[in-house]
mmCIF file of C-alpha atoms in Angstrom:
data_model
loop_
_atom_site.group_PDB
_atom_site.id
_atom_site.type_symbol
_atom_site.label_atom_id
_atom_site.label_comp_id
_atom_site.label_asym_id
_atom_site.label_seq_id
_atom_site.Cartn_x
_atom_site.Cartn_y
_atom_site.Cartn_z
ATOM 1 C CA MET A 30 13.356 -4.369 -9.694
ATOM 2 C CA ARG A 31 10.515 -6.869 -9.369
ATOM 3 C CA SER A 32 7.120 -5.559 -8.266
ATOM 4 C CA PHE A 33 4.390 -7.440 -6.481
ATOM 5 C CA THR A 34 1.974 -8.960 -8.978
ATOM 6 C CA SER A 35 -0.468 -11.874 -8.913
ATOM 7 C CA VAL A 36 -0.018 -14.827 -6.498
ATOM 8 C CA ALA A 37 -0.780 -18.537 -6.370
ATOM 9 C CA LEU A 38 -2.766 -19.738 -3.355
ATOM 10 C CA LEU A 39 -4.547 -22.944 -2.468
ATOM 11 C CA LEU A 40 -8.326 -22.689 -2.747
ATOM 12 C CA ILE A 41 -10.993 -24.006 -0.442
ATOM 13 C CA ALA A 42 -13.779 -24.405 -2.962
ATOM 14 C CA SER A 43 -14.252 -27.533 -4.997
ATOM 15 C CA THR A 44 -14.755 -25.335 -8.032
ATOM 16 C CA ALA A 45 -11.514 -24.120 -9.587
ATOM 17 C CA VAL A 46 -10.913 -20.436 -8.864
ATOM 18 C CA GLU A 47 -7.990 -18.255 -9.925
ATOM 19 C CA ALA A 48 -5.585 -16.983 -7.269
ATOM 20 C CA PHE A 49 -2.392 -14.950 -7.250
ATOM 21 C CA THR A 50 0.578 -13.396 -5.430
ATOM 22 C CA THR A 51 3.939 -12.714 -6.973
ATOM 23 C CA SER A 52 3.013 -15.185 -9.694
ATOM 24 C CA THR A 53 1.312 -14.119 -12.902
ATOM 25 C CA THR A 54 0.079 -17.648 -13.618
ATOM 26 C CA PRO A 55 -3.322 -18.636 -12.182
ATOM 27 C CA VAL A 56 -3.550 -22.030 -10.518
ATOM 28 C CA ARG A 57 -6.434 -24.392 -9.978
ATOM 29 C CA ALA A 58 -7.808 -25.600 -6.665
ATOM 30 C CA PHE A 59 -5.735 -28.260 -4.958
ATOM 31 C CA THR A 60 -3.367 -28.639 -7.898
ATOM 32 C CA SER A 61 0.281 -27.782 -8.315
ATOM 33 C CA ALA A 62 1.527 -25.331 -10.893
ATOM 34 C CA THR A 63 4.789 -23.820 -11.998
ATOM 35 C CA ARG A 64 5.122 -20.276 -10.722
ATOM 36 C CA HIS A 65 6.214 -17.624 -13.187
ATOM 37 C CA PHE A 66 7.624 -14.539 -11.502
ATOM 38 C CA SER A 67 7.269 -11.451 -13.643
ATOM 39 C CA LYS A 68 9.880 -8.726 -13.601
ATOM 40 C CA VAL A 69 9.316 -5.101 -14.462
ATOM 41 C CA SER A 70 11.632 -2.153 -14.862
ATOM 42 C CA SER A 71 13.241 -0.440 -11.889
ATOM 43 C CA ASP A 72 10.919 2.469 -12.617
ATOM 44 C CA GLU A 73 8.237 0.531 -10.765
ATOM 45 C CA GLU A 74 10.185 0.045 -7.569
ATOM 46 C CA ASN A 75 8.096 -0.916 -4.542
ATOM 47 C CA SER A 76 4.958 -1.414 -6.611
ATOM 48 C CA PHE A 77 2.809 -4.465 -6.493
ATOM 49 C CA VAL A 78 0.912 -4.307 -9.743
ATOM 50 C CA THR A 79 -2.134 -6.481 -9.239
ATOM 51 C CA SER A 80 -5.167 -5.276 -11.143
ATOM 52 C CA ARG A 81 -8.480 -4.679 -9.430
ATOM 53 C CA ARG A 82 -10.075 -7.410 -11.520
ATOM 54 C CA GLU A 83 -7.438 -9.886 -10.393
ATOM 55 C CA ALA A 84 -7.850 -8.765 -6.807
ATOM 56 C CA VAL A 85 -11.579 -9.391 -6.948
ATOM 57 C CA ALA A 86 -10.979 -12.818 -8.474
ATOM 58 C CA THR A 87 -8.508 -13.692 -5.747
ATOM 59 C CA ALA A 88 -10.718 -12.509 -2.944
ATOM 60 C CA SER A 89 -13.038 -15.488 -3.366
ATOM 61 C CA ALA A 90 -10.082 -17.845 -3.139
ATOM 62 C CA ILE A 91 -8.805 -16.891 0.288
ATOM 63 C CA SER A 92 -8.689 -19.720 2.754
ATOM 64 C CA ALA A 93 -9.076 -19.341 6.487
ATOM 65 C CA ALA A 94 -6.209 -21.785 6.725
ATOM 66 C CA ALA A 95 -3.852 -19.111 5.423
ATOM 67 C CA LEU A 96 -3.594 -17.623 8.902
ATOM 68 C CA VAL A 97 -3.062 -20.909 10.736
ATOM 69 C CA GLY A 98 0.070 -20.597 12.833
ATOM 70 C CA MET A 99 0.304 -16.827 12.403
ATOM 71 C CA PRO A 100 1.434 -15.142 15.639
ATOM 72 C CA GLN A 101 -1.331 -13.179 17.313
ATOM 73 C CA PHE A 102 -1.008 -9.968 19.256
ATOM 74 C CA SER A 103 -3.117 -8.444 21.968
ATOM 75 C CA VAL A 104 -3.285 -5.124 23.758
ATOM 76 C CA ALA A 105 -4.721 -4.802 27.222
ATOM 77 C CA GLU A 106 -8.243 -3.444 27.318
ATOM 78 C CA GLY A 107 -8.246 0.329 27.171
ATOM 79 C CA GLU A 108 -4.549 0.481 26.324
ATOM 80 C CA GLU A 109 -3.437 2.602 23.386
ATOM 81 C CA GLU A 110 -0.140 2.140 21.622
ATOM 82 C CA GLY A 111 1.753 3.876 18.877
ATOM 83 C CA ARG A 112 0.999 7.384 17.680
ATOM 84 C CA LEU A 113 -2.108 8.953 16.235
ATOM 85 C CA ILE A 114 -1.640 10.837 12.959
ATOM 86 C CA GLU A 115 -4.185 13.007 11.155
ATOM 87 C CA PHE A 116 -4.025 13.225 7.374
ATOM 88 C CA GLU A 117 -5.675 16.100 5.551
ATOM 89 C CA VAL A 118 -6.681 15.102 2.026
ATOM 90 C CA ALA A 119 -7.505 17.344 -0.965
ATOM 91 C CA ASN A 120 -9.065 16.603 -4.358
ATOM 92 C CA LEU A 121 -11.425 13.978 -2.991
ATOM 93 C CA ASP A 122 -13.403 12.417 -5.846
ATOM 94 C CA GLY A 123 -10.993 14.266 -8.144
ATOM 95 C CA VAL A 124 -12.725 17.582 -7.437
ATOM 96 C CA GLU A 125 -10.762 20.658 -6.427
ATOM 97 C CA GLY A 126 -12.045 21.973 -3.108
ATOM 98 C CA ASN A 127 -13.286 18.609 -1.835
ATOM 99 C CA THR A 128 -11.346 17.915 1.354
ATOM 100 C CA GLY A 129 -11.482 15.580 4.307
ATOM 101 C CA THR A 130 -9.418 13.973 7.061
ATOM 102 C CA PHE A 131 -8.711 10.522 8.396
ATOM 103 C CA LEU A 132 -6.873 9.305 11.483
ATOM 104 C CA LEU A 133 -4.213 6.614 11.424
ATOM 105 C CA ARG A 134 -2.655 4.947 14.456
ATOM 106 C CA THR A 135 0.700 3.183 14.263
ATOM 107 C CA LYS A 136 0.970 -0.195 15.980
ATOM 108 C CA PRO A 137 4.566 -0.953 17.016
ATOM 109 C CA SER A 138 3.518 -4.302 18.482
ATOM 110 C CA TRP A 139 2.469 -5.378 14.993
ATOM 111 C CA ALA A 140 5.546 -4.208 13.077
ATOM 112 C CA PRO A 141 8.026 -2.117 15.095
ATOM 113 C CA LYS A 142 10.392 -1.282 12.242
ATOM 114 C CA GLY A 143 7.576 -0.251 9.913
ATOM 115 C CA ALA A 144 5.834 1.821 12.576
ATOM 116 C CA GLN A 145 9.064 3.623 13.455
ATOM 117 C CA ARG A 146 9.833 4.439 9.820
ATOM 118 C CA PHE A 147 6.328 5.776 9.222
ATOM 119 C CA GLU A 148 6.538 7.985 12.294
ATOM 120 C CA GLU A 149 9.958 9.234 11.212
ATOM 121 C CA LEU A 150 8.631 10.161 7.776
ATOM 122 C CA THR A 151 5.702 11.958 9.407
ATOM 123 C CA GLU A 152 8.047 13.946 11.647
ATOM 124 C CA LYS A 153 9.983 15.026 8.561
ATOM 125 C CA LYS A 154 6.726 16.068 6.814
ATOM 126 C CA PHE A 155 7.444 13.614 4.037
ATOM 127 C CA TRP A 156 3.750 13.066 3.289
ATOM 128 C CA ASP A 157 2.881 16.719 2.695
ATOM 129 C CA GLY A 158 1.976 17.096 -0.981
ATOM 130 C CA CYS A 159 2.209 13.359 -1.730
ATOM 131 C CA ARG A 160 -0.262 12.131 -4.342
ATOM 132 C CA ILE A 161 -2.231 8.937 -3.869
ATOM 133 C CA PHE A 162 -1.140 7.703 -7.263
ATOM 134 C CA ARG A 163 -2.640 4.210 -7.348
ATOM 135 C CA VAL A 164 -6.230 3.700 -6.231
ATOM 136 C CA LEU A 165 -7.934 0.385 -6.996
ATOM 137 C CA PRO A 166 -11.368 0.405 -5.303
ATOM 138 C CA GLY A 167 -12.006 -2.589 -3.124
ATOM 139 C CA PHE A 168 -8.307 -3.454 -3.057
ATOM 140 C CA VAL A 169 -5.700 -0.809 -2.127
ATOM 141 C CA ASN A 170 -4.852 2.886 -2.161
ATOM 142 C CA GLN A 171 -1.107 3.434 -2.674
ATOM 143 C CA PHE A 172 1.078 6.482 -2.002
ATOM 144 C CA GLY A 173 4.521 7.369 -0.711
ATOM 145 C CA ILE A 174 6.603 8.854 -3.531
ATOM 146 C CA ASN A 175 7.567 12.345 -2.449
ATOM 147 C CA GLY A 176 6.737 15.223 -4.774
ATOM 148 C CA ASP A 177 10.343 16.460 -4.625
ATOM 149 C CA PRO A 178 12.638 14.124 -6.623
ATOM 150 C CA ASN A 179 15.647 15.108 -4.512
ATOM 151 C CA THR A 180 13.882 14.098 -1.309
ATOM 152 C CA GLN A 181 12.690 10.865 -2.858
ATOM 153 C CA SER A 182 16.148 10.053 -4.186
ATOM 154 C CA TYR A 183 17.533 10.012 -0.657
ATOM 155 C CA TRP A 184 14.840 7.785 0.810
ATOM 156 C CA ARG A 185 14.830 5.403 -2.119
ATOM 157 C CA SER A 186 18.109 3.907 -0.877
ATOM 158 C CA GLN A 187 17.053 3.685 2.779
ATOM 159 C CA ASN A 188 15.874 0.076 2.759
ATOM 160 C CA LEU A 189 14.183 -1.232 5.859
ATOM 161 C CA LYS A 190 14.480 -4.794 7.150
ATOM 162 C CA ASP A 191 11.268 -6.774 7.134
ATOM 163 C CA ASP A 192 8.912 -7.174 10.074
ATOM 164 C CA PRO A 193 7.238 -10.573 10.456
ATOM 165 C CA VAL A 194 3.519 -10.580 9.655
ATOM 166 C CA LYS A 195 1.621 -10.621 12.948
ATOM 167 C CA VAL A 196 -1.834 -9.436 11.862
ATOM 168 C CA SER A 197 -3.828 -9.897 8.700
ATOM 169 C CA ASN A 198 -4.238 -7.423 5.831
ATOM 170 C CA LYS A 199 -7.806 -6.529 6.686
ATOM 171 C CA ARG A 200 -9.641 -3.425 5.497
ATOM 172 C CA GLY A 201 -8.187 -0.270 7.020
ATOM 173 C CA THR A 202 -4.741 -1.665 7.804
ATOM 174 C CA VAL A 203 -1.717 0.289 6.588
ATOM 175 C CA VAL A 204 1.250 -1.515 5.044
ATOM 176 C CA PHE A 205 4.572 -0.849 3.308
ATOM 177 C CA ALA A 206 4.769 -1.850 -0.337
ATOM 178 C CA THR A 207 7.876 -3.822 -1.231
ATOM 179 C CA ALA A 208 10.014 -4.911 -4.156
ATOM 180 C CA GLY A 209 11.121 -8.100 -2.388
ATOM 181 C CA PRO A 210 12.645 -9.065 0.966
ATOM 182 C CA ASN A 211 14.027 -6.180 3.040
ATOM 183 C CA THR A 212 13.235 -3.497 0.423
ATOM 184 C CA ARG A 213 10.681 -1.328 2.211
ATOM 185 C CA THR A 214 11.414 2.390 1.903
ATOM 186 C CA THR A 215 8.562 4.919 1.738
ATOM 187 C CA GLN A 216 5.744 3.490 -0.360
ATOM 188 C CA ILE A 217 2.576 2.669 1.549
ATOM 189 C CA PHE A 218 -0.801 1.178 0.823
ATOM 190 C CA ILE A 219 -4.051 1.226 2.739
ATOM 191 C CA ASN A 220 -6.091 -1.937 2.393
ATOM 192 C CA THR A 221 -9.562 -0.955 1.230
ATOM 193 C CA GLY A 222 -10.790 -4.482 0.550
ATOM 194 C CA ASP A 223 -12.001 -6.903 3.197
ATOM 195 C CA ARG A 224 -10.572 -9.968 1.452
ATOM 196 C CA ASN A 225 -6.888 -9.053 1.209
ATOM 197 C CA SER A 226 -5.610 -11.725 3.586
ATOM 198 C CA PHE A 227 -3.862 -13.414 0.658
ATOM 199 C CA LEU A 228 -1.201 -10.700 1.116
ATOM 200 C CA ASP A 229 -0.257 -12.101 4.519
ATOM 201 C CA ASN A 230 1.754 -15.035 3.224
ATOM 202 C CA GLN A 231 3.623 -12.724 0.862
ATOM 203 C CA GLY A 232 5.233 -10.859 3.758
ATOM 204 C CA PHE A 233 3.132 -7.680 3.715
ATOM 205 C CA SER A 234 3.134 -6.738 7.386
ATOM 206 C CA PRO A 235 0.588 -4.150 8.623
ATOM 207 C CA PHE A 236 2.135 -1.568 10.945
ATOM 208 C CA GLY A 237 -0.947 0.524 11.658
ATOM 209 C CA GLU A 238 -4.585 1.079 10.875
ATOM 210 C CA VAL A 239 -7.044 3.791 9.967
ATOM 211 C CA VAL A 240 -9.105 4.338 13.116
ATOM 212 C CA SER A 241 -11.528 6.863 11.644
ATOM 213 C CA GLY A 242 -12.263 8.368 8.237
ATOM 214 C CA MET A 243 -12.313 5.306 5.987
ATOM 215 C CA ASP A 244 -15.122 7.055 4.130
ATOM 216 C CA VAL A 245 -12.531 9.697 3.183
ATOM 217 C CA VAL A 246 -10.037 7.023 2.130
ATOM 218 C CA ASP A 247 -12.717 5.515 -0.109
ATOM 219 C CA ARG A 248 -13.163 8.868 -1.859
ATOM 220 C CA MET A 249 -9.550 9.156 -3.009
ATOM 221 C CA TYR A 250 -9.670 9.563 -6.776
ATOM 222 C CA SER A 251 -9.574 6.258 -8.645
ATOM 223 C CA GLY A 252 -10.436 7.350 -12.174
ATOM 224 C CA TYR A 253 -6.965 6.830 -13.627
ATOM 225 C CA GLY A 254 -6.948 3.133 -12.750
ATOM 226 C CA GLU A 255 -3.895 0.898 -12.627
ATOM 227 C CA GLY A 256 -0.508 2.508 -13.158
ATOM 228 C CA ALA A 257 1.699 2.170 -16.213
ATOM 229 C CA PRO A 258 2.619 -0.049 -17.924
ATOM 230 C CA ARG A 259 -0.379 -2.249 -17.134
ATOM 231 C CA GLY A 260 -2.854 0.616 -17.049
ATOM 232 C CA ASN A 261 -3.351 4.272 -17.879
ATOM 233 C CA GLY A 262 -2.363 5.575 -14.460
ATOM 234 C CA PRO A 263 0.867 7.320 -13.443
ATOM 235 C CA ASN A 264 4.264 5.857 -14.267
ATOM 236 C CA GLN A 265 6.162 5.384 -11.024
ATOM 237 C CA GLY A 266 9.516 5.927 -12.672
ATOM 238 C CA LEU A 267 8.409 9.364 -13.846
ATOM 239 C CA ILE A 268 7.057 10.204 -10.412
ATOM 240 C CA GLN A 269 10.450 9.302 -8.973
ATOM 241 C CA THR A 270 12.370 11.510 -11.401
ATOM 242 C CA LYS A 271 9.943 14.375 -12.015
ATOM 243 C CA GLY A 272 7.815 14.412 -8.893
ATOM 244 C CA ASN A 273 4.642 16.424 -8.577
ATOM 245 C CA GLU A 274 5.493 18.458 -11.658
ATOM 246 C CA TYR A 275 4.712 15.375 -13.723
ATOM 247 C CA LEU A 276 1.612 14.418 -11.724
ATOM 248 C CA GLU A 277 0.053 17.869 -11.606
ATOM 249 C CA LYS A 278 0.354 18.209 -15.373
ATOM 250 C CA SER A 279 -0.662 14.717 -16.457
ATOM 251 C CA TYR A 280 -2.894 13.534 -13.587
ATOM 252 C CA PRO A 281 -4.435 16.646 -12.050
ATOM 253 C CA LYS A 282 -7.385 14.853 -10.435
ATOM 254 C CA LEU A 283 -5.288 12.718 -8.104
ATOM 255 C CA SER A 284 -6.145 13.145 -4.445
ATOM 256 C CA TYR A 285 -3.240 14.251 -2.277
ATOM 257 C CA PHE A 286 -2.195 15.011 1.285
ATOM 258 C CA THR A 287 -1.934 18.651 2.246
ATOM 259 C CA LYS A 288 -0.678 17.860 5.736
ATOM 260 C CA ALA A 289 -0.013 14.988 8.141
ATOM 261 C CA THR A 290 0.329 15.831 11.825
ATOM 262 C CA PHE A 291 0.622 13.981 15.116
ATOM 263 C CA LYS A 292 -2.360 14.363 17.411
#
């Protein structure tokens, strides 16, 4: 199944700058290029494998015009929507005993299907024990493969229809990873960069945001880098089939959730 990789975007600078989405071929400013869509094995389902270096390169290429015509949402002053969820995190900085919490609020007005699925998974305690297996500082932190292969096997086939993108992928927003249209299941990423709006046109629809504790999110262990096969980090296929047994043995420093509860 194809994973999200680098993407071609129009640039606003007169100097040529590389940009990317699902294309692995960089393009130059205000020129056309043939897009080459890379495919990876099904072991990397729901992964978008853009390297941190590529993400940094793309960040400078984001145009304000990318959001022109995007539907906007508003909530009345003082109004709260969705549900507030507290995540307890262990192994911060890759150190046993380092713990912290962050609060996430779902936003059904942004992406109702995504928000509902995330709340359902929280109710079923799906996140408990999940490792944050892909952490690329200044870009994204990715999680959402359950530590029990039997549990993950069930959810892997529960595809969710897409929500239209109503808000931008700004720092702190929470989004489902995808393997293409209507393929969202359980994998999630938190945007940790402030120049990730290039994800908007690729259909990545935020369904919530971290409302406090981004300092904790930033301390999730990143030392293993990009996942296999492009990097030395965990292989998603092995996480799917072997679960936390594989991660605890081969990647013991990964940060993980001990509990996620509604507040």
